[in-house]
XYZ file of N, CA, C and O in Angstrom:
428
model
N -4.250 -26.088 0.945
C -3.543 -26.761 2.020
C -4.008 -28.191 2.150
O -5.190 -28.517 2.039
N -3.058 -28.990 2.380
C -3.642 -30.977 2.554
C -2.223 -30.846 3.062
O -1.419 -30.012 3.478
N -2.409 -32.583 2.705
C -0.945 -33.006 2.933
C 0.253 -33.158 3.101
O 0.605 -32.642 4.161
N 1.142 -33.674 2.498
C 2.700 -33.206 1.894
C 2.790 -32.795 0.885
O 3.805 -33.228 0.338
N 1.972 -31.827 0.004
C 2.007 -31.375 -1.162
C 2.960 -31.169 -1.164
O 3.862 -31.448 -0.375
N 2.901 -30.099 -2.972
C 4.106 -29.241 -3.108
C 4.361 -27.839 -2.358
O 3.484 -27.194 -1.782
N 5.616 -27.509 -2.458
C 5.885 -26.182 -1.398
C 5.125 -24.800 -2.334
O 5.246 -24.487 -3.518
N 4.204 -24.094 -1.046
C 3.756 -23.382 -2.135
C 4.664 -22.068 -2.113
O 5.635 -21.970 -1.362
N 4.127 -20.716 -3.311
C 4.983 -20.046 -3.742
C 4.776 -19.153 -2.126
O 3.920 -19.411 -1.280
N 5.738 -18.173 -2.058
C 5.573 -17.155 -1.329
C 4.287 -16.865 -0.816
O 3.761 -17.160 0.258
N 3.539 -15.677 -2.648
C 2.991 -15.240 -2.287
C 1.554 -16.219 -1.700
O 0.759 -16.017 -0.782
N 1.644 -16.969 -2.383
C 0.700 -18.563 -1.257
C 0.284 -18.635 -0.316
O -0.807 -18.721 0.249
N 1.626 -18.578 -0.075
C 2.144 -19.209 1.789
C 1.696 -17.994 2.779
O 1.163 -18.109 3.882
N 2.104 -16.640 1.998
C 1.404 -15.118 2.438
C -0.249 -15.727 2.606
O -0.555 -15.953 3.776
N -1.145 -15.963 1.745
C -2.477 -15.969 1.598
C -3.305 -16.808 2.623
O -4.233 -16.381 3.309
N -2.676 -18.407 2.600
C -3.033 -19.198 3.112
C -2.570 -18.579 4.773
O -3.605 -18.562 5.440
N -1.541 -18.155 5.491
C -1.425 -18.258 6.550
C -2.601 -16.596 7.395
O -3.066 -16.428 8.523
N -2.632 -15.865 6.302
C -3.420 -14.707 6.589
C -5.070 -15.376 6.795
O -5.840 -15.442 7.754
N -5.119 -15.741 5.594
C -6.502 -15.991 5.027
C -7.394 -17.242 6.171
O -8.387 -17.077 6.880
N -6.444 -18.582 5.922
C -6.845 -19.612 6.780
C -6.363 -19.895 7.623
O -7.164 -20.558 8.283
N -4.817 -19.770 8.449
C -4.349 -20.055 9.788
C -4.316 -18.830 10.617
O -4.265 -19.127 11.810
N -4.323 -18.132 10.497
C -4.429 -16.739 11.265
C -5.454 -16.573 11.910
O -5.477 -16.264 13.101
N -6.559 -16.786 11.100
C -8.210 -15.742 11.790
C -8.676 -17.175 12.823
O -9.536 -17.035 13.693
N -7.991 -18.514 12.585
C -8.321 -19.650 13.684
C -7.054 -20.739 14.230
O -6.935 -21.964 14.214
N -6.081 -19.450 14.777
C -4.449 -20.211 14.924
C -4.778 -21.211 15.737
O -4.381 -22.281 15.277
N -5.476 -21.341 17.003
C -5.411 -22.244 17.911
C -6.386 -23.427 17.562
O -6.493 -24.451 18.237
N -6.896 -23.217 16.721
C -7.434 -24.586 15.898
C -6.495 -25.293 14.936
O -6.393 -26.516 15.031
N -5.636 -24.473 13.800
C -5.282 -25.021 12.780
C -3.942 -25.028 13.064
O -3.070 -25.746 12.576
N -3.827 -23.956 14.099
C -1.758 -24.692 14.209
C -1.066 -25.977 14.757
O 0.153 -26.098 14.872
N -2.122 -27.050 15.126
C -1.641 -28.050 14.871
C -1.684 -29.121 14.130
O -1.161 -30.209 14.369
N -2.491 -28.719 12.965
C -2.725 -29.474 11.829
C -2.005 -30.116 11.405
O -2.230 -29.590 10.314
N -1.111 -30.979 11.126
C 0.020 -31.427 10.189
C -0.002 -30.307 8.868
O 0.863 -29.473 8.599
N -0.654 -30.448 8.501
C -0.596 -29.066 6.651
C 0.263 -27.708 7.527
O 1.243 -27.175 7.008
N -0.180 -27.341 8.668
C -0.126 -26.150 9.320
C 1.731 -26.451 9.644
O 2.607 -25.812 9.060
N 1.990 -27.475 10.615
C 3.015 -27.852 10.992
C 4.075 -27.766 9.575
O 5.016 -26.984 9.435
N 3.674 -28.663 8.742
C 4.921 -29.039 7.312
C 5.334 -27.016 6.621
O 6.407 -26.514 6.289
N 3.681 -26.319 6.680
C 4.151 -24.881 6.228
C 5.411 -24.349 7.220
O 6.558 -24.036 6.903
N 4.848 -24.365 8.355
C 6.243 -24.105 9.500
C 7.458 -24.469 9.462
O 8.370 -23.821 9.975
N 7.623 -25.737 8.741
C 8.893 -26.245 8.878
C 9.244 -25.735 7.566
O 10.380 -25.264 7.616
N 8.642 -25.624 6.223
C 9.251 -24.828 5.058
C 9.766 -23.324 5.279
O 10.572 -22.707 4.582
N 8.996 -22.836 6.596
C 9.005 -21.164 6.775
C 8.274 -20.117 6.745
O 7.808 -19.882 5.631
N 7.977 -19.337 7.634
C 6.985 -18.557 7.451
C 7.621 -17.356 6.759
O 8.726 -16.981 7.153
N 6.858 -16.569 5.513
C 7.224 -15.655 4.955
C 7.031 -14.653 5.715
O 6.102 -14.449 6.496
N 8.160 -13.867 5.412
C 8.155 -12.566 6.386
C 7.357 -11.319 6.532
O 7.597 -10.406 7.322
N 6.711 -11.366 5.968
C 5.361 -10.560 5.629
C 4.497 -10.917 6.919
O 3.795 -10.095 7.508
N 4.675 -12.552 7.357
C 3.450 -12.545 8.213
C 4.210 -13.269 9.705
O 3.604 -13.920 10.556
N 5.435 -12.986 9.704
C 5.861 -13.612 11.005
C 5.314 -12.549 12.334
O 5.066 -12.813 13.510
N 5.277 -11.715 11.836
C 4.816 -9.792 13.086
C 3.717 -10.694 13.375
O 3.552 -10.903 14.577
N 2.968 -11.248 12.627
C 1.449 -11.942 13.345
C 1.189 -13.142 13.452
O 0.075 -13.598 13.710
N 2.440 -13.921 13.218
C 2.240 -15.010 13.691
C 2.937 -15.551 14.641
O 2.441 -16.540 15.182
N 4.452 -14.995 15.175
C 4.515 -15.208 16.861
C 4.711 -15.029 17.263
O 5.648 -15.552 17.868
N 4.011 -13.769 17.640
C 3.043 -13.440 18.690
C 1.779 -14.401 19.486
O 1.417 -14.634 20.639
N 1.420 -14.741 18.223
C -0.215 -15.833 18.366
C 0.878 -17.157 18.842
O 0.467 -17.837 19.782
N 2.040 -17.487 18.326
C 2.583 -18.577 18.796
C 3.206 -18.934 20.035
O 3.070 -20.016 20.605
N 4.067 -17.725 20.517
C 4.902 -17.585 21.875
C 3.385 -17.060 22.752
O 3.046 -17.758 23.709
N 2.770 -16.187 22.490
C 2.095 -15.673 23.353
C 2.546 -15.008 24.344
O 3.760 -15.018 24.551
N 1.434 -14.079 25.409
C 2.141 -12.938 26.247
C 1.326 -13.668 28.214
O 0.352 -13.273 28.855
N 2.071 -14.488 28.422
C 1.402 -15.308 29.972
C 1.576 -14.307 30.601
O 0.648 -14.070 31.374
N 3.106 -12.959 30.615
C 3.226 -11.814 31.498
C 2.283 -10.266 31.272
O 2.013 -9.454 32.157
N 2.051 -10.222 30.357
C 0.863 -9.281 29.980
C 1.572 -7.807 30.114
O 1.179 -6.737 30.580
N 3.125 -8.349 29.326
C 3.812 -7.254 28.993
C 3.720 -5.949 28.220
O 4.181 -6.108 27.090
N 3.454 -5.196 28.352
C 2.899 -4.113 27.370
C 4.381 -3.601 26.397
O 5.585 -3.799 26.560
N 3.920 -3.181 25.798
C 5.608 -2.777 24.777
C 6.732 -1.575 25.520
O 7.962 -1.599 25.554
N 5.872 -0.672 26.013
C 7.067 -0.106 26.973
C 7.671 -0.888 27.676
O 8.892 -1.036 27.622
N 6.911 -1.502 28.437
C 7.296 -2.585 29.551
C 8.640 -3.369 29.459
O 9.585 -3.573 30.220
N 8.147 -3.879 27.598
C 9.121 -4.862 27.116
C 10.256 -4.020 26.782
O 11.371 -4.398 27.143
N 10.127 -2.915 26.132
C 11.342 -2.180 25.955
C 11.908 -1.524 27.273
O 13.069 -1.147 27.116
N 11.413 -1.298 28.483
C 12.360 -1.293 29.106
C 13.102 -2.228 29.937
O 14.045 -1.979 30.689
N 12.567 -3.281 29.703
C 13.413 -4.711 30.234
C 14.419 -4.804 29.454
O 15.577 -4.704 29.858
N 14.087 -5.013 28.217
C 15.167 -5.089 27.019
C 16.444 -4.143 26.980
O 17.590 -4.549 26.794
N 16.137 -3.048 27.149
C 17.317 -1.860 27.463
C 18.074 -2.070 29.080
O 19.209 -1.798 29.468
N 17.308 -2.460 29.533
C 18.664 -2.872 31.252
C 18.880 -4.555 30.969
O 19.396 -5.288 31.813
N 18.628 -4.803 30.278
C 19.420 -6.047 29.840
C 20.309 -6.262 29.183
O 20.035 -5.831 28.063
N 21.781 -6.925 29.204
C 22.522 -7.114 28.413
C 22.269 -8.317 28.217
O 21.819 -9.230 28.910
N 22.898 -8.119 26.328
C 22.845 -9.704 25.945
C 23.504 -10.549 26.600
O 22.843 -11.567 26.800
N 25.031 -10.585 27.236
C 25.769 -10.749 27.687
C 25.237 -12.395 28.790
O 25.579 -13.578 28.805
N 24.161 -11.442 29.637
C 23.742 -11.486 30.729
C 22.280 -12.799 31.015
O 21.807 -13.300 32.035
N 21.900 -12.985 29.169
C 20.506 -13.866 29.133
C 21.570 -15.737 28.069
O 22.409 -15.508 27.198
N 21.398 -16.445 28.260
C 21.900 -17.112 27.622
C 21.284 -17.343 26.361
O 20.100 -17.417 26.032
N 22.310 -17.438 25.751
C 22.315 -16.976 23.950
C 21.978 -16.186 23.956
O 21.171 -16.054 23.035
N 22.173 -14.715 24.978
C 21.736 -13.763 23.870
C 22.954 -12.813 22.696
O 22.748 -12.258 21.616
N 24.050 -12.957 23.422
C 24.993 -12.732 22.194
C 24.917 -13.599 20.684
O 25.545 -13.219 19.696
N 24.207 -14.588 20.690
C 23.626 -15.016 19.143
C 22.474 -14.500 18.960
O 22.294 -14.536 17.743
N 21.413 -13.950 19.557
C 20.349 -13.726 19.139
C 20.705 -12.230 18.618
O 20.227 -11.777 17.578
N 21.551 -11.552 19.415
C 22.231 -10.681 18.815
C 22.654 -10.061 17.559
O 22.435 -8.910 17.184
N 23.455 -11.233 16.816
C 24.221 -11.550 16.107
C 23.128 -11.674 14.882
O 23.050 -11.124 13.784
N 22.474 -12.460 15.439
C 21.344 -13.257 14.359
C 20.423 -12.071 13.922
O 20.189 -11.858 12.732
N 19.819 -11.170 15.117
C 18.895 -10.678 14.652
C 18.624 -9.363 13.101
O 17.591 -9.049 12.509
N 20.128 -8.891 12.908
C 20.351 -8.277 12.070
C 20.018 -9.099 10.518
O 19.271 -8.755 9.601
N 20.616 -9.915 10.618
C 20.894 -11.174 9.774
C 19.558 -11.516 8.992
O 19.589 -11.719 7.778
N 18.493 -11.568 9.657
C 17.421 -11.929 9.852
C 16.228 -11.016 9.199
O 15.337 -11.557 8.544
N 16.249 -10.035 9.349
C 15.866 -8.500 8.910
C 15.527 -8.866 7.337
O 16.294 -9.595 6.708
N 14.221 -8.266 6.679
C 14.104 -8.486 5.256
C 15.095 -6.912 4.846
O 15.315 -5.864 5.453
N 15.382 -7.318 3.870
C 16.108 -6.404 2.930
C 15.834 -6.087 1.495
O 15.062 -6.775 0.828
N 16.316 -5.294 1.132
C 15.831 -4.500 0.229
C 17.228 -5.402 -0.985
O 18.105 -6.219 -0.702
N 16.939 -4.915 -1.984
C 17.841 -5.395 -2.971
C 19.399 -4.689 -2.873
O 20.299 -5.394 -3.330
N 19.742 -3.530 -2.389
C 20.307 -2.532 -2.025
C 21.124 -3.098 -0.655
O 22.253 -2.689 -0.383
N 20.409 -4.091 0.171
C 20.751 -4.580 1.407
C 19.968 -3.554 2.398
O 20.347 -3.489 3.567
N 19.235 -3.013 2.097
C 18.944 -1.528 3.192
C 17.364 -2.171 3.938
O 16.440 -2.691 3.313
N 17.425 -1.988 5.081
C 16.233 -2.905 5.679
C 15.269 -2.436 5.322
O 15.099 -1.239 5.556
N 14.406 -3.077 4.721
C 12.575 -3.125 4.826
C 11.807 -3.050 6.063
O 11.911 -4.107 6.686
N 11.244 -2.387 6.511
C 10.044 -1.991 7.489
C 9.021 -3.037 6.918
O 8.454 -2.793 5.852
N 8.789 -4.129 7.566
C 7.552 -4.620 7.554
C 6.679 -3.991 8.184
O 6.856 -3.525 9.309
N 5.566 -3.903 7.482
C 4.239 -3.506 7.705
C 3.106 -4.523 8.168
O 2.780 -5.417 7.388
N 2.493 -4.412 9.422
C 1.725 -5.528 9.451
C 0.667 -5.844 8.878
O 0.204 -6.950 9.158
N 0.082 -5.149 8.086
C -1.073 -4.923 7.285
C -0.388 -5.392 5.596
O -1.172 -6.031 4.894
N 0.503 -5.192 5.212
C 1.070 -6.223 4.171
C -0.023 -7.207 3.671
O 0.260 -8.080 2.849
Protein backbone atom coordinates (compact mmCIF):
# COMPACT_ATOMS: atom_id res chain seq x y z
CA UNK A 1 0.00 0.00 0.00
CA UNK A 2 1.56 3.87 -0.80
CA UNK A 3 0.32 6.10 -3.05
CA UNK A 4 -1.54 6.14 -6.36
CA UNK A 5 -0.08 2.96 -7.31
CA UNK A 6 -1.33 0.38 -9.44
CA UNK A 7 -4.86 -1.19 -8.71
CA UNK A 8 -4.14 -4.19 -6.87
CA UNK A 9 -5.50 -7.73 -7.81
CA UNK A 10 -8.53 -8.93 -5.84
CA UNK A 11 -6.99 -11.33 -4.08
CA UNK A 12 -4.57 -8.22 -2.75
CA UNK A 13 -7.05 -5.97 -2.00
CA UNK A 14 -8.65 -9.24 0.13
CA UNK A 15 -5.10 -9.35 2.08
CA UNK A 16 -4.20 -5.88 2.52
CA UNK A 17 -7.71 -4.79 3.88
CA UNK A 18 -7.85 -8.03 6.34
CA UNK A 19 -4.25 -8.05 7.14
CA UNK A 20 -3.48 -4.10 7.47
CA UNK A 21 -6.76 -1.94 7.52
CA UNK A 22 -8.97 -4.05 9.48
CA UNK A 23 -7.05 -5.05 12.78
CA UNK A 24 -6.40 -0.76 12.96
CA UNK A 25 -9.58 0.77 10.86
CA UNK A 26 -9.76 3.91 12.88
CA UNK A 27 -6.20 4.69 12.33
CA UNK A 28 -5.72 3.73 8.67
CA UNK A 29 -9.14 4.54 7.20
CA UNK A 30 -8.17 7.77 6.57
CA UNK A 31 -5.06 7.35 4.97
CA UNK A 32 -5.20 8.49 1.40
CA UNK A 33 -3.74 4.63 0.24
CA UNK A 34 -6.85 3.52 2.47
CA UNK A 35 -9.28 6.16 0.84
CA UNK A 36 -7.99 5.53 -3.23
CA UNK A 37 -8.60 1.34 -2.19
CA UNK A 38 -12.27 2.55 -1.33
CA UNK A 39 -12.85 4.36 -4.22
CA UNK A 40 -11.51 1.26 -6.53
CA UNK A 41 -13.88 -1.05 -4.20
CA UNK A 42 -13.97 -3.16 -1.58
CA UNK A 43 -13.94 -6.88 -2.52
CA UNK A 44 -16.72 -8.71 -1.37
CA UNK A 45 -15.19 -11.11 0.70
CA UNK A 46 -14.50 -8.32 3.15
CA UNK A 47 -17.34 -5.74 2.94
CA UNK A 48 -19.43 -8.08 6.12
CA UNK A 49 -16.31 -6.48 8.05
CA UNK A 50 -15.76 -3.58 6.83
CA UNK A 51 -19.09 -1.57 7.21
CA UNK A 52 -19.86 -2.33 9.94
CA UNK A 53 -16.38 -0.80 11.34
CA UNK A 54 -17.42 2.08 8.85
CA UNK A 55 -21.23 3.03 9.48
CA UNK A 56 -20.93 1.82 12.97
CA UNK A 57 -23.80 0.94 15.60
CA UNK A 58 -24.41 4.76 17.84
CA UNK A 59 -28.05 2.73 18.54
CA UNK A 60 -26.61 -0.46 19.96
CA UNK A 61 -28.96 -2.38 17.82
CA UNK A 62 -28.73 -5.99 18.33
CA UNK A 63 -29.70 -8.14 15.12
CA UNK A 64 -33.12 -9.17 16.28
CA UNK A 65 -33.70 -5.72 17.07
CA UNK A 66 -32.61 -4.79 13.55
CA UNK A 67 -34.63 -7.44 12.00
CA UNK A 68 -37.53 -6.50 13.57
CA UNK A 69 -37.46 -2.89 12.57
CA UNK A 70 -36.68 -3.99 9.14
CA UNK A 71 -39.81 -6.30 8.84
CA UNK A 72 -42.50 -3.38 10.04
CA UNK A 73 -40.86 -1.29 7.68
CA UNK A 74 -41.75 -0.75 4.25
CA UNK A 75 -39.46 0.26 1.69
CA UNK A 76 -42.06 2.35 0.44
CA UNK A 77 -42.08 4.29 3.63
CA UNK A 78 -37.89 5.18 4.20
CA UNK A 79 -36.61 7.36 1.30
CA UNK A 80 -34.84 5.44 -1.32
CA UNK A 81 -35.76 2.58 -0.04
CA UNK A 82 -37.51 1.21 -3.13
CA UNK A 83 -33.83 1.49 -4.79
CA UNK A 84 -32.08 0.02 -2.10
CA UNK A 85 -34.51 -2.55 -2.76
CA UNK A 86 -33.97 -2.95 -6.17
CA UNK A 87 -30.23 -2.67 -5.75
CA UNK A 88 -29.78 -5.01 -3.09
CA UNK A 89 -30.34 -8.20 -5.09
CA UNK A 90 -28.16 -6.81 -7.79
CA UNK A 91 -25.46 -6.50 -5.50
CA UNK A 92 -25.29 -10.09 -4.02
CA UNK A 93 -21.96 -12.13 -5.13
CA UNK A 94 -22.91 -14.87 -7.45
CA UNK A 95 -21.98 -17.89 -8.44
CA UNK A 96 -21.16 -18.51 -12.19
CA UNK A 97 -24.64 -20.22 -12.50
CA UNK A 98 -26.06 -16.69 -11.19
CA UNK A 99 -27.12 -18.61 -7.88
CA UNK A 100 -26.07 -16.47 -4.75
CA UNK A 101 -22.93 -17.11 -2.78
CA UNK A 102 -23.18 -17.02 1.06
CA UNK A 103 -20.36 -15.00 2.11
CA UNK A 104 -18.61 -16.24 4.87
CA UNK A 105 -16.99 -13.90 7.19
CA UNK A 106 -14.05 -15.82 7.95
CA UNK A 107 -13.20 -16.03 4.05
Amino acid sequence: PGGGGPELSTAEAIRVWREVVLPNFEDKVKAKWVQQMWKQGIPAFVRTQVWPKAVGNRLKLTEARFDELRESTRPEDVPGGAEIETDVPRTQLRGQGGERVPVDEGQ
